[in-house]
Structure formats: C-alpha cells, structure tokens
Short mmCIF file of C-alpha atoms and ligand atoms in Angstrom, two decimals:
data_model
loop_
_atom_site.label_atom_id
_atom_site.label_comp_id
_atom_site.label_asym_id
_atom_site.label_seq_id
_atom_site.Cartn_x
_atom_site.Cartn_y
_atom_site.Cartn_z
CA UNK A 9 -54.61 27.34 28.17
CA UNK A 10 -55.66 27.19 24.27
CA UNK A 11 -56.03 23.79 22.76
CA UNK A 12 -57.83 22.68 19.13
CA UNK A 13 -59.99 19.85 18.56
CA UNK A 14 -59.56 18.96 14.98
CA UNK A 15 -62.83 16.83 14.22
CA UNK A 16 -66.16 18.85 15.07
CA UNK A 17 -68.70 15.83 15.32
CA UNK A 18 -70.49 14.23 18.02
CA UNK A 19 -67.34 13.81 20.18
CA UNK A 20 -65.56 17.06 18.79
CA UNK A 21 -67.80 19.34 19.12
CA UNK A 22 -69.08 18.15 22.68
CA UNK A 23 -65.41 17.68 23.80
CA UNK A 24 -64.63 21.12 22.71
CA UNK A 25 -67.86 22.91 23.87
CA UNK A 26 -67.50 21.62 27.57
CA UNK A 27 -63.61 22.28 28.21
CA UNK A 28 -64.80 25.94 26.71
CA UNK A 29 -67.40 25.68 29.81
CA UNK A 30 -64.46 25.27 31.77
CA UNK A 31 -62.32 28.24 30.87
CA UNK A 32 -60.14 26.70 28.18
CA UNK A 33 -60.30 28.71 24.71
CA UNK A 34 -60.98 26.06 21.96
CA UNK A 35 -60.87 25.78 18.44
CA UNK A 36 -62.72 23.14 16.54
CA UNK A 37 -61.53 22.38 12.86
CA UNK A 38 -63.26 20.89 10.38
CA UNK A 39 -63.00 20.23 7.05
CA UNK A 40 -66.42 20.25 6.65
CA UNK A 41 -66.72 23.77 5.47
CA UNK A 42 -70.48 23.98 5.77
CA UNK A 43 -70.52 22.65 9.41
CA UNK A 44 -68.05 25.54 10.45
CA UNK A 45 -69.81 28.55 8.56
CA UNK A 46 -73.33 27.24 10.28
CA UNK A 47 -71.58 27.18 13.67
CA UNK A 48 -70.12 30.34 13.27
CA UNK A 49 -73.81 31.43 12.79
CA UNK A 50 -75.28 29.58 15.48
CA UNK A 51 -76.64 26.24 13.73
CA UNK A 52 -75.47 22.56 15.80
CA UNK A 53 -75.21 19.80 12.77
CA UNK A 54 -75.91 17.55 15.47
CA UNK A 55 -79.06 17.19 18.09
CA UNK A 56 -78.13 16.36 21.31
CA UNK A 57 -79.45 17.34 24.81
CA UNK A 58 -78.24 21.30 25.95
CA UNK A 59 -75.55 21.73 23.05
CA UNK A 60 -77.20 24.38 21.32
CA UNK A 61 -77.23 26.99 24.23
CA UNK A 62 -73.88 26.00 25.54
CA UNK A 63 -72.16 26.74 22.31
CA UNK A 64 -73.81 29.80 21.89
CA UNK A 65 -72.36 31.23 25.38
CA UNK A 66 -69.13 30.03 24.79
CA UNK A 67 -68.95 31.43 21.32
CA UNK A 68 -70.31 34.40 22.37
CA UNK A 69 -68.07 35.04 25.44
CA UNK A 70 -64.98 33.97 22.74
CA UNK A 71 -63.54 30.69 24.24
CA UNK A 72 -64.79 29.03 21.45
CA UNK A 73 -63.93 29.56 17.92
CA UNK A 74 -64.62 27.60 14.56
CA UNK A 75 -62.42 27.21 11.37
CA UNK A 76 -61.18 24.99 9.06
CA UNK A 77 -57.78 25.98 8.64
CA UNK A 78 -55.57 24.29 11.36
CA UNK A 79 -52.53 25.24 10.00
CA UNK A 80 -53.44 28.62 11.14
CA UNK A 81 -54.16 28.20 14.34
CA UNK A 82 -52.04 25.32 15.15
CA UNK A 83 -48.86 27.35 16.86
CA UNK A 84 -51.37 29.27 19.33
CA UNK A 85 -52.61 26.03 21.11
CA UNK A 86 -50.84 24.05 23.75
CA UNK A 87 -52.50 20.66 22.86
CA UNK A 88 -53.90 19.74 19.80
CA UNK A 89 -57.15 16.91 19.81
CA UNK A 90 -57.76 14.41 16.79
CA UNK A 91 -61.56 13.59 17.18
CA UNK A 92 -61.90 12.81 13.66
CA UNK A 93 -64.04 9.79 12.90
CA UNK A 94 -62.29 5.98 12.24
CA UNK A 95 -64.73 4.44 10.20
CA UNK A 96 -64.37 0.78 9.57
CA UNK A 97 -62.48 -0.23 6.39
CA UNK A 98 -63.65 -3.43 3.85
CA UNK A 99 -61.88 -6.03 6.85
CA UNK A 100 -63.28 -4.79 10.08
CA UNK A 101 -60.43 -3.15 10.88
CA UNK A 102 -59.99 1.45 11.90
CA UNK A 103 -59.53 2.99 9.19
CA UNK A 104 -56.85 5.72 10.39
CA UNK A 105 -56.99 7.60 7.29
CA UNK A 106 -58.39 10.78 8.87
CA UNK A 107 -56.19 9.93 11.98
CA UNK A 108 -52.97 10.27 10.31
CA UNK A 109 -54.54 12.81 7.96
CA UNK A 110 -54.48 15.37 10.80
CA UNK A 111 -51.51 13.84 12.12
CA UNK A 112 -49.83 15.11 8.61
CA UNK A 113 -50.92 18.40 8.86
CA UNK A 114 -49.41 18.68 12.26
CA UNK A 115 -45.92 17.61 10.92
CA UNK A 116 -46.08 20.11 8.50
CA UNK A 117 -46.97 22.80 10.67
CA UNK A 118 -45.44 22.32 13.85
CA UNK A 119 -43.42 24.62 15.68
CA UNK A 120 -43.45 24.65 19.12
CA UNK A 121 -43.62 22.13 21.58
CA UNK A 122 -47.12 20.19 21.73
CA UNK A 123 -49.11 17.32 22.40
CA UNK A 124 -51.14 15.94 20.25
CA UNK A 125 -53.74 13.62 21.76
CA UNK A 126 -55.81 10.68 20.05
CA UNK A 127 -59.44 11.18 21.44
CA UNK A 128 -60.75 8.90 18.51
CA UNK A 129 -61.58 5.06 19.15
CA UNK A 130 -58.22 3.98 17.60
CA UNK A 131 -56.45 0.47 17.81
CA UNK A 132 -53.83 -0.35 20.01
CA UNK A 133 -50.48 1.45 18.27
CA UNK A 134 -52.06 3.85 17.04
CA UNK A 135 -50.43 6.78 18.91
CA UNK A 136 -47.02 5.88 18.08
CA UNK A 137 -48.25 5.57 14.53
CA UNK A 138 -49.31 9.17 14.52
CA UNK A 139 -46.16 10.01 16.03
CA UNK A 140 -44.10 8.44 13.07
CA UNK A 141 -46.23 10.72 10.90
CA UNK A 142 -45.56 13.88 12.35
CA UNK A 143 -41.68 12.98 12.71
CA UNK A 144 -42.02 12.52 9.48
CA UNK A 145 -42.81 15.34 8.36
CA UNK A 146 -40.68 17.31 11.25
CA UNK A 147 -38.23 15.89 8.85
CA UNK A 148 -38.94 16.88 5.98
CA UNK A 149 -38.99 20.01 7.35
CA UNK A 150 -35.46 19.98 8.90
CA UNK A 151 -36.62 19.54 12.13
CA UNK A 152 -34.97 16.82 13.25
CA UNK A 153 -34.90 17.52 17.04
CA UNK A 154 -38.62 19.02 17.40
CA UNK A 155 -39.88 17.86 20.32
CA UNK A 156 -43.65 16.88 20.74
CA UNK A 157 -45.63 14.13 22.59
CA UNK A 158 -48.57 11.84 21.88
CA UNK A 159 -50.99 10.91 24.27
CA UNK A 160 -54.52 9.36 23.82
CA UNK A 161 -57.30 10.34 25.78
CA UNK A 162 -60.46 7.90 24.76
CA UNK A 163 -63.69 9.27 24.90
CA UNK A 164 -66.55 7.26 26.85
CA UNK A 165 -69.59 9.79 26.35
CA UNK A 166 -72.81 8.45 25.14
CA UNK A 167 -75.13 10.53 22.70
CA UNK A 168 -78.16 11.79 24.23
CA UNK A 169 -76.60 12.76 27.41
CA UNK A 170 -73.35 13.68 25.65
CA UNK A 171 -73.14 16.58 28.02
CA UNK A 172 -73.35 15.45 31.55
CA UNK A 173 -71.13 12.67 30.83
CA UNK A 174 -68.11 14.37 29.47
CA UNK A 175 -69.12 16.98 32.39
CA UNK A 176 -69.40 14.51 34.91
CA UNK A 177 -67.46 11.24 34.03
CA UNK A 178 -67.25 8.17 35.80
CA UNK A 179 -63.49 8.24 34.75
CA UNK A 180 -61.19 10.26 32.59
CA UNK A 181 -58.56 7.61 30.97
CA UNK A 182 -55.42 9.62 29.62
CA UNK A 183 -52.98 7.28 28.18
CA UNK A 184 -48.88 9.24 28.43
CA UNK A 185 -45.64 8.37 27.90
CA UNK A 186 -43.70 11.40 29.20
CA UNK A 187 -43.75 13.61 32.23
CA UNK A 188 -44.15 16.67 30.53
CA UNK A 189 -46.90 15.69 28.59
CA UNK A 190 -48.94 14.75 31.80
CA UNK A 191 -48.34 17.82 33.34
CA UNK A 192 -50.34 19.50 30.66
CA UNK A 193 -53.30 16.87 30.73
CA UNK A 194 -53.28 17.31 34.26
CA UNK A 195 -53.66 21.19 33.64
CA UNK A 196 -56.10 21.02 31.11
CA UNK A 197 -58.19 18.58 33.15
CA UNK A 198 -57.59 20.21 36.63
CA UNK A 199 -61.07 21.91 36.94
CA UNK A 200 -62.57 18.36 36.47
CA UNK A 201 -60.69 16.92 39.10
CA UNK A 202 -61.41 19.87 41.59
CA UNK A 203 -64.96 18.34 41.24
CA UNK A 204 -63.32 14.69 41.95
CA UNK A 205 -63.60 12.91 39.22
CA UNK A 206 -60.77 10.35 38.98
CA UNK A 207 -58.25 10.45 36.35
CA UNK A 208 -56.43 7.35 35.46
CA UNK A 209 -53.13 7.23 34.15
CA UNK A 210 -52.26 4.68 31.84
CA UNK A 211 -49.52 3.85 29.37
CA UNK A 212 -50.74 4.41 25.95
CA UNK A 213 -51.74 0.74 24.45
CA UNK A 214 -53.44 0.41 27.45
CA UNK A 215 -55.70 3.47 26.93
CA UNK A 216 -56.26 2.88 23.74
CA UNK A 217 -57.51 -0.64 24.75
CA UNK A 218 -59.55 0.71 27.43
CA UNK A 219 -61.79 2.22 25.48
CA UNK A 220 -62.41 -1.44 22.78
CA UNK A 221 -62.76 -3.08 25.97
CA UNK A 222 -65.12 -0.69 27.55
CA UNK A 223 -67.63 -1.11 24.61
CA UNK A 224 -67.07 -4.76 23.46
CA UNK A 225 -68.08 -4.89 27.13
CA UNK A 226 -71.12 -3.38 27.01
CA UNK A 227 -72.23 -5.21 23.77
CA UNK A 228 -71.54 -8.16 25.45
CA UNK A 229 -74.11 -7.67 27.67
CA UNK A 230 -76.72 -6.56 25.44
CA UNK A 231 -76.30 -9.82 23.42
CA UNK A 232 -76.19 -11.48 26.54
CA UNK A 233 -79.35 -10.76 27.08
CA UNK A 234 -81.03 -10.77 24.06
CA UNK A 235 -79.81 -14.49 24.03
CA UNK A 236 -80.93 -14.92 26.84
CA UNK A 237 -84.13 -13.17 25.90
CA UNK A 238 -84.67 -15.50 22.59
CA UNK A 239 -84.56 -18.51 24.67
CA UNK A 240 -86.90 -17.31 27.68
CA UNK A 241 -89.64 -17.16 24.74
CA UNK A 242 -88.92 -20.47 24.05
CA UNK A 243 -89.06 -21.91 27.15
CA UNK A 244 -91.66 -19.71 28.54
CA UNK A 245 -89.79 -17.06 30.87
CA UNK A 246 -89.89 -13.79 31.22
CA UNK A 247 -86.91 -11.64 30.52
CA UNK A 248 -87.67 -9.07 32.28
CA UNK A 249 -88.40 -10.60 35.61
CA UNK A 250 -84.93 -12.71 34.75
CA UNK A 251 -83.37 -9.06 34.21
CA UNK A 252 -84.49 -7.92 37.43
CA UNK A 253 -83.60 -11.08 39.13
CA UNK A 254 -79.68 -11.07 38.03
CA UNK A 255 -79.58 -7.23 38.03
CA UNK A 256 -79.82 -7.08 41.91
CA UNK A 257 -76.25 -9.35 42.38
CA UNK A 258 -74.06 -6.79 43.29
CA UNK A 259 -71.68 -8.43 40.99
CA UNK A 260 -73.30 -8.19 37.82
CA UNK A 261 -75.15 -4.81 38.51
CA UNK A 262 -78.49 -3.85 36.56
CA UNK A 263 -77.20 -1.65 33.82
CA UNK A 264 -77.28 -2.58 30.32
CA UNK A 265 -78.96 -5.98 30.89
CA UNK A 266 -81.90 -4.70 28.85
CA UNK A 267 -83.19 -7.50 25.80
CA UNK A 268 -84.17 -5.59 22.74
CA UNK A 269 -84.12 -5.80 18.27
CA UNK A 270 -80.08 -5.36 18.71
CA UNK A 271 -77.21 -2.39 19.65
CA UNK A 272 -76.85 -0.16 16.58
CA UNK A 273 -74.78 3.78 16.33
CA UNK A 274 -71.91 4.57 15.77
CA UNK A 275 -69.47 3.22 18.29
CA UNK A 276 -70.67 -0.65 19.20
CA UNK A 277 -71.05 -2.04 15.82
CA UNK A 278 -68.00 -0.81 14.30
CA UNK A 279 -65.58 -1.11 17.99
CA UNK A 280 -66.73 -4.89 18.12
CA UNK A 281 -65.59 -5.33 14.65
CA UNK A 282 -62.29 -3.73 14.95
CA UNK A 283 -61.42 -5.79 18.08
CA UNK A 284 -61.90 -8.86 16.29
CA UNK A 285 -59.88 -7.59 13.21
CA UNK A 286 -56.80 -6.09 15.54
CA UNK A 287 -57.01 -10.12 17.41
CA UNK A 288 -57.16 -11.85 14.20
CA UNK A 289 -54.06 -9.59 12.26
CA UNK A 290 -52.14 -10.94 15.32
CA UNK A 291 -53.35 -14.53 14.75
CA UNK A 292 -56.09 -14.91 17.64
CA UNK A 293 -59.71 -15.73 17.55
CA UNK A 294 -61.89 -13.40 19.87
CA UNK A 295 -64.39 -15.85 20.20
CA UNK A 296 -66.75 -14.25 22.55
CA UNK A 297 -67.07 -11.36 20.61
CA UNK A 298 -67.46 -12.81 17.50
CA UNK A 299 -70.88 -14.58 19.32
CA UNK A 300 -71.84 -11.15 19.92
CA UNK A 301 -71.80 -10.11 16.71
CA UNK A 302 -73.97 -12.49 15.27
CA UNK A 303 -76.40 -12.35 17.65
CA UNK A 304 -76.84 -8.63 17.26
CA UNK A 305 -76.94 -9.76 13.15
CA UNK A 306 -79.64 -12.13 14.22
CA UNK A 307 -81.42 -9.93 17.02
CA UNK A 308 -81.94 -6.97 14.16
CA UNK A 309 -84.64 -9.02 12.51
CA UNK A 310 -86.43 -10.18 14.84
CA UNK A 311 -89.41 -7.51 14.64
CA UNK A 312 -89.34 -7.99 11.46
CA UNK A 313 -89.57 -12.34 11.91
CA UNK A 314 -92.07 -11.92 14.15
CA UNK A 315 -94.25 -9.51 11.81
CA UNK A 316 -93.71 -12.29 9.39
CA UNK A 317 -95.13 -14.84 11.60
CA UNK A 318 -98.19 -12.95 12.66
CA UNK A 319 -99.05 -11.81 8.70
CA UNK A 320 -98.41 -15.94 8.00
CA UNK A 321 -95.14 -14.65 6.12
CA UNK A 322 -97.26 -12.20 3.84
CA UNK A 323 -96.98 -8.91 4.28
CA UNK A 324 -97.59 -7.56 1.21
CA UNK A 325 -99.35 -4.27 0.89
CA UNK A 326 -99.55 -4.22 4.59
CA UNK A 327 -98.99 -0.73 6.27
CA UNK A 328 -96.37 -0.68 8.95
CA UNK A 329 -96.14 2.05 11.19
CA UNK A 330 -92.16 2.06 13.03
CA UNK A 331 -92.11 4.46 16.32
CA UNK A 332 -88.57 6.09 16.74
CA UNK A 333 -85.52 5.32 13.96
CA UNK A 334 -82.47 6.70 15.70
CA UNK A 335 -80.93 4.00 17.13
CA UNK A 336 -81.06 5.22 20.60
CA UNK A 337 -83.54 7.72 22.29
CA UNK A 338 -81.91 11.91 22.42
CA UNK A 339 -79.87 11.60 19.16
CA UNK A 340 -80.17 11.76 15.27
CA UNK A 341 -77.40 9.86 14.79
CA UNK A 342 -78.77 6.97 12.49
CA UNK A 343 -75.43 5.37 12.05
CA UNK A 344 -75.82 1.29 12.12
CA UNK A 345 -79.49 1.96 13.45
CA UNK A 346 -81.84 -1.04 13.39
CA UNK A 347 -84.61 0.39 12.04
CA UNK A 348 -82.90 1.13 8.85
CA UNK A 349 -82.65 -3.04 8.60
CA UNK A 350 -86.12 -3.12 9.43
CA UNK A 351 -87.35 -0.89 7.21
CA UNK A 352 -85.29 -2.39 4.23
CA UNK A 353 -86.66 -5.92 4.99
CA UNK A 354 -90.48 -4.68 5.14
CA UNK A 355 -90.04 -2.79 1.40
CA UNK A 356 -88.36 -5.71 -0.04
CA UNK A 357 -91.46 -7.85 0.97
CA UNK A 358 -94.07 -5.45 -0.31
CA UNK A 359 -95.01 -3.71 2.87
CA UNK A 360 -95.22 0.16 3.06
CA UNK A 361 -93.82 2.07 5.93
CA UNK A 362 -94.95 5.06 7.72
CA UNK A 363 -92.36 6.65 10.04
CA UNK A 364 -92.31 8.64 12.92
CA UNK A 365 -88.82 9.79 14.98
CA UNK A 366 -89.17 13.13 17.17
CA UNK A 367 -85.54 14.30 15.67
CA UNK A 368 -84.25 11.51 13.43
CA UNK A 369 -86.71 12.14 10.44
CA UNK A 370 -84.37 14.68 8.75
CA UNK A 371 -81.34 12.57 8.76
CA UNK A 372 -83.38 9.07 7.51
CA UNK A 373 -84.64 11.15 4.40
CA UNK A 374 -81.22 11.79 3.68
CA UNK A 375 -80.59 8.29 3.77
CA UNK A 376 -83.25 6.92 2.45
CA UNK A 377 -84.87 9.35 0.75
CA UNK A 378 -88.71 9.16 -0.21
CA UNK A 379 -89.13 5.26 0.26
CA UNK A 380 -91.41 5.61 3.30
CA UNK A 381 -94.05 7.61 4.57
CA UNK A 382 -92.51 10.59 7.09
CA UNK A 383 -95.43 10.65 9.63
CA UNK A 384 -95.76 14.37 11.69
CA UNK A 385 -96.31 12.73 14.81
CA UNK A 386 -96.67 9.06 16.51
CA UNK A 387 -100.66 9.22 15.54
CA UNK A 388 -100.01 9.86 12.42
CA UNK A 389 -97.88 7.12 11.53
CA UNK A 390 -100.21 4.69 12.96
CA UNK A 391 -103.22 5.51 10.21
CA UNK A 392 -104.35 2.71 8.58
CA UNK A 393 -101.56 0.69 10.26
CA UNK A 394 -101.69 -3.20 10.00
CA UNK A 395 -98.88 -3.08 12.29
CA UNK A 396 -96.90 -0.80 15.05
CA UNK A 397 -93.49 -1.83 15.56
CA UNK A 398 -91.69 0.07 18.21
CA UNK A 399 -88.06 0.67 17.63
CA UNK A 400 -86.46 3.36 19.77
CA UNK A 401 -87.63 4.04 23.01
CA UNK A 402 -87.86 7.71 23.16
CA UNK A 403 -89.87 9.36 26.34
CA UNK A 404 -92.93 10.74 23.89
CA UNK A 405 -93.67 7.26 23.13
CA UNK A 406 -94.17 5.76 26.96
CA UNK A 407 -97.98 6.33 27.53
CA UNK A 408 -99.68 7.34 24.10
CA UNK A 409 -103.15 7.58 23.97
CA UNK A 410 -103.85 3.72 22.85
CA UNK A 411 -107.34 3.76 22.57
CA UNK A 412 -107.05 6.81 19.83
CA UNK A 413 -104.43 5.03 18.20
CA UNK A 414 -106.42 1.92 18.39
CA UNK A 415 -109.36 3.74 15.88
CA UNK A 416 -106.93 4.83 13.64
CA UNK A 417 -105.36 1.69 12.51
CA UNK A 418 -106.99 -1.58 10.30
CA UNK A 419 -105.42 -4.07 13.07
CA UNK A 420 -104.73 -3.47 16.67
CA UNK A 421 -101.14 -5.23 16.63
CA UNK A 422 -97.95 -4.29 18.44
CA UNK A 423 -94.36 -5.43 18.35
CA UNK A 424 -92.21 -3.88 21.08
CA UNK A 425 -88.78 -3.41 19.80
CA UNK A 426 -87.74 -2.10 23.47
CA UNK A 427 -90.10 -3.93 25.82
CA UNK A 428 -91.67 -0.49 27.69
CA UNK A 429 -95.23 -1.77 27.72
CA UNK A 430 -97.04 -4.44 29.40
CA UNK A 431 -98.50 -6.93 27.92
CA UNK A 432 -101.64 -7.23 30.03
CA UNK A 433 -102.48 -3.83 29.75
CA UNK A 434 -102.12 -3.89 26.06
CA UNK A 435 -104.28 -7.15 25.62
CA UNK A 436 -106.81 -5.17 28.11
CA UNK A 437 -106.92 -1.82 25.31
CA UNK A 438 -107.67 -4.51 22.69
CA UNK A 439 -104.44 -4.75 21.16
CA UNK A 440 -102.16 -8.19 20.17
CA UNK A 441 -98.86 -7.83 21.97
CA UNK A 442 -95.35 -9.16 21.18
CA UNK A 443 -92.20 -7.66 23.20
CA UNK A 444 -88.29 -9.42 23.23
CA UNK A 445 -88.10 -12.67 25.51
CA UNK A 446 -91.55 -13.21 27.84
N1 NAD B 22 -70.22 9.31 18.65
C1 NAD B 22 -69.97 8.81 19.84
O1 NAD B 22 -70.87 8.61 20.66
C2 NAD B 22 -68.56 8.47 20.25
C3 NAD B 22 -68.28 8.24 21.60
C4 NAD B 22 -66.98 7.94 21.97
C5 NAD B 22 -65.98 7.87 21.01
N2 NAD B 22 -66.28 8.09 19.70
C6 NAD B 22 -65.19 8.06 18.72
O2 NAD B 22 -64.81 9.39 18.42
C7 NAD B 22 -64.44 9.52 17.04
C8 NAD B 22 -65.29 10.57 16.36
O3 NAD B 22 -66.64 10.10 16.38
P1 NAD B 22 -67.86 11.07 16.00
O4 NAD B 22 -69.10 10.29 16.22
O5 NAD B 22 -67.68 12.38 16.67
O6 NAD B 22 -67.60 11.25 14.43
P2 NAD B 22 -68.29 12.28 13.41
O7 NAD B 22 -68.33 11.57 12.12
O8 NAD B 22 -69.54 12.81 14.01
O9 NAD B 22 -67.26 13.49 13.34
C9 NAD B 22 -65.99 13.40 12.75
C10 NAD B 22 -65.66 14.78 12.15
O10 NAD B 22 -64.30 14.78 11.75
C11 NAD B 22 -64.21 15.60 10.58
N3 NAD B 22 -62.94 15.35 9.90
C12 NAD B 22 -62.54 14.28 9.18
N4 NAD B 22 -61.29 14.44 8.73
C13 NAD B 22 -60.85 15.64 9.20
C14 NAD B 22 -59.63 16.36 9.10
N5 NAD B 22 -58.59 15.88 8.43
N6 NAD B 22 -59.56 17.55 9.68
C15 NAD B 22 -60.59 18.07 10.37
N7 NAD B 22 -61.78 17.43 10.52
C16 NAD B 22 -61.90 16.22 9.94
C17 NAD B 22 -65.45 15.24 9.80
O11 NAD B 22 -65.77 16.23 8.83
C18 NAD B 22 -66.49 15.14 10.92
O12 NAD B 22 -67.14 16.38 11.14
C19 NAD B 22 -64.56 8.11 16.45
O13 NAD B 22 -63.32 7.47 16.54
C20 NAD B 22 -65.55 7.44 17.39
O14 NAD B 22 -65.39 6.04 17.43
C21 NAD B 22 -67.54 8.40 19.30
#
C-alpha cells in the first residue's frame, strides 16, 4: 500500500514515519522546501523523542520518501493524508486555508480512485467541504463522474511521546461514509489492529467532533484544577493532597488533574477556541468552555503575580532566572507556551531574564530574539538570580543541586510553575517557596 501525507510537521511527519515502520511506503509533502531538502539529508525540523533514528531507517530502507511536489506523486498512492496545520483565524474559528489548499491540488490532479483523509483538527463539515473542492475541480477538469472518498482520521498524539502514542493508541477514530473507503482504512491500519488496538468507526461529523471534544476535555480539567488550585491557597488547602484525594474515584481517574501557570502548545489553546467559535456561528453559548479559557488567561500570570507580590510589585532590575520554556517537557514546540507570557510581562516591568530550556532555546531566539539572557545550562541561568521561576517540568530539572544553586544567586527564592518540589525541603535548603494551590 503507498499513501502521502501532505503536511510534514509534528503530526505529519510522525504519522508518516510510523505507518513507514509498519510496511506502508510514504511520502510526506511539504511546501516547506527547506524542511524536505534537510530531511532528505537526514536533519528532523522538529525534536521529539526517537524520530530521528526512525526516519533514518525508513528512509534508508525506501518506505519513506520526501518532496514537495504532490502533483507528482499523487496517482501512485492509494490514500492521500492532509496534516497541514489549521491555525486559528482573527474570530477563533479553523482557518481551512491550507485544508482546502491541498484539497485543490488534489482536484486538479486526480486520476484514479482515492481517499483523501482529514488528519488535521478540523471543524465539524469540514470533510464534505474538502470534498466540494476537489469535485470542483474534477469538474473543471471534465471529470464529472470521478469517483473519490473523504474520510477523517483525527489525530490524538501528544508531543514528547509522539511516537509510542501513534504506535500504541488508546483508540484509532476513523470517521467514513462509504464501504469502500473503509476497506482501505481498515487495510492501511490492519497491522495496528493485529496488536489490538481498537478502531472506532464513526460517521464523519462525529470524528471530526471527537477529536474538539477530546481536548476541550482535557483543558477542562486542567482549569479545573487550577481553579480549584487558586482557591485551596486561599482557604488554606493543599492541591495536591486534594489531587490525590479525587484522583483515586474510579470515576474521575488521576490523569490530567495536575494545577499549574496554565495549558499552552499548539492544540489546547487554539481547539478550545474553535469550539466556542463553531457553537457561537450556530447561535449557542459554550459556556463551560468559555470558563476555561479565562482561567487559563488568568492562570498564565500567576508566576508572574506572585513575583510581583514577593518584590512588593517592583521588580525592576531584578534578575529572573525561568527553568524550561517549551510549553510541555520532550518538545520545542513553543507554540502558545506560557513562558513566552511570562517572559513578556517581566521585560515590560524592568526585570531581566536569563533562560534555560534543554531543547527549546533555539526556537525562543527565533521568536524572541536577543531580549533575554540564553543560559547553557540550569546553573547558569540561576547566576545572580533574584528569582527562579520554574516553568516546564522537564526530567533534568527534578533534583538539581540546590545548595550550589543556592551560592550562585543574590536571593534564595523559588516559584514552582509545575509544583515538583516540596516545600519543606526547600524551606530546609534555605530557600522561600511558592508552588500553585497549597
Ligand atoms: N502538534 C500536535 O501535537 C497535534 C496533535 C494532534 C493533532 N494536531 C493537528 O494536526 C494538524 C497539524 O499540526 P502540526 O502541529 O503537525 O502542524 P505543523 O505546523 O507542525 O505542520 C504543518 C505543516 O504543513 C505544511 N503545509 C502547509 N500547507 C501545505 C500545503 N498546501 N501542502 C503541503 N504542506 C503544507 C507546513 O509547511 C508545515 O510543515 C493541526 O490541525 C493540529 O491541530 C496536532
């Protein structure tokens, strides 16, 4: 089976490089003609987790080939994936310009039977949308009768462990409309199953809901909790024993119930917003998740309040070291991140910044350029520091060597973005201790 992937980011090229793993021969397209020459020589644009080597075998061994040209290519694949990115536009709302984009180029292209499948977070209608496009421009051609099908296949992986979760999913949702068309999914997706992983068929407005709902979900329990978190503080609980408390009820489960300085990436921030927009075009109010939105707004300052409140809301000329700035642990990606708020706030109240991120540093030069101080390791970025404010939780930054760090810096303060430390055993080292909600 041959299939293209026309989108070769975080979901793209993962998607692509793991169905390689599994015997399919890919090709991702890009339009990013830089991206495709490096990956023809070997360079990932991205970091995540066990990509790099798994490319390289599959490239080598010839299942997986990069271009940018899908118009060549596009009559030698069976199924053709749009993981192209859909940003969000001025309202909140997809934008499906890169969607239907691709879907275009199909339509002018096509001529054999295919299906083209929507792996991009798109809004409900979205499929038969691209499937007015390519008619379209089957028509255009002549083709009148050209058959095709669209299907959309969401994707639920998370970055840092990108790998083992398209590998080995919880679920595989594949949204269809024809019999045909689920054959081939079934094909394609066959050696997952043989490992039992479920796949469940849906009609398509229901997969491409699955997938909003999944993650509007999931931010609903982070700002859950980080309400909940804000008013343990002021009524003198601890989150994290509260955490651990409703975590063990079978029916709420312990995942994801962790307080912190708000979700940020690629996916939550911009999925939340779109949900609200598609409800709203329609005439309703998504209430709930417009409360989670504003108290992830409110939950990205609240290092930087609480900084504020310790420095008696003067900060100026104070040094701040921030520990991690991608805005989860295993990734680059600094899309939406919080410490890009953070770091913002502190400038624009006099305060300098030293930074330290084991793979994010790269990426928040090119987005911030020289405004901050890039720090070679977590010591370093504590010199001189009035201030440490932990922001993403990475591994390295679990047990560092306090007492060291506690010599380098003018005052022995610490705000814990993420709440991995304790705060007895911080006040015991000699340091002042603030983490979310206790
Ligand atoms: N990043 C995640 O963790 C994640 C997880 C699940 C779902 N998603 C969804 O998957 C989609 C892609 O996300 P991403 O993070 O991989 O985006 P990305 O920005 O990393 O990658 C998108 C790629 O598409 C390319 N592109 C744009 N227009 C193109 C065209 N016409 N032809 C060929 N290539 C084109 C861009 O150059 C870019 O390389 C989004 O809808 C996102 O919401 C993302």
């Amino acid at each position: 089976m041959k299939i293209a992937i026309v989108g070769t980011g975080y979901v793209g090229l993962v998607t692509g490089t793991c169905f390689a793993e599994m015997g399919t021969e890919v090709f991702c397209v890009d339009i990013d003609r830089k991206k495709i020459e490096n990956l023809k020589n070997g360079i990932i644009p991205i970091f995540e987790p066990g990509l790099d080597e798994m490319v390289e075998r599959n490239h080598k061994a010839g299942r997986l080939q990069f271009t940018t040209d899908l118009a060549s290519i596009i009559n030698e694949v069976d199924i053709v994936f749009s993981a192209v990115g859909t940003p969000p536009d001025e309202d909140g709302s997809a934008d499906l310009k890169y969607v239907l984009e691709v879907a275009r180029t199909v339509g002018q292209h096509l001529n054999k039977y295919m299906v083209i499948v929507t792996k991009s977070t798109v809004p409900v209608g979205t499929a038969q949308l691209v499937k007015k496009t390519i008619r379209e421009e089957l028509d255009k051609r002549g083709l009148t009768d050209h058959e095709f099908d669209v299907a959309s296949n969401p994707e639920f992986l998370k970055e840092g462990a990108a790998i083992s979760d398209f590998m080995h999913p919880d679920r595989v949702v594949i949204g269809i409309e024809s019999e045909k068309a689920e054959a081939m999914m079934a094909k394609l997706y066959k050696p997952f199953t043989l490992n039992n992983y479920p796949i469940i068929y849906t009609d398509i407005p229901s997969a491409e809901m699955i997938k909003y709902a999944a993650n509007a979900m999931l931010a609903t329990r982070i700002s859950f909790m980080n309400d909940i978190a804000n008013l343990c503080e002021i009524v003198g609980a601890d989150v994290n024993m509260v955490r651990k408390g409703i975590g063990s009820d079978a029916r709420i489960g312990s995942k994801f119930l962790y307080a912190g300085c708000g979700y940020g990436g690629s996916c939550f921030p911009k999925d939340v917003k779109a949900l609200i927009s598609t409800a709203a075009k329609k005439g309703y109010n998504m209430s709930i998740l417009n409360a989670v939105e504003s108290v992830n707004e409110r939950q990205k300052n609240i290092l930087f309040d609480k900084l504020m409140k310790y420095y008696n809301g003067n900060i100026e000329g104070k040094v701040i070291a921030i520990w991690g700035l991608a805005f989860k642990p295993k990734t680059d990606d600094m899309r939406e991140a919080p410490s890009l708020v953070l770091i913002n706030k502190i400038l624009k109240a006099g305060g300098q910044v030293r930074v330290y991120d084991p793979v994010a540093m790269e990426e928040t030069e090119r987005r911030i350029g020289k405004t901050v101080i890039y720090a070679k390791d977590i010591y370093d970025a504590t010199l001189d520091a009035d201030a440490i404010l932990m922001v993403t939780e990475w591994n390295e930054f679990r047990l560092p060597a306090w007492e060291v760090i506690r010599k380098t810096m003018k005052k022995a303060v610490v705000f814990d973005g993420r709440n991995i430390y304790n705060r007895q055993e911080m006040k015991d080292l000699g340091f002042d201790y603030f983490g979310i909600g206790f």
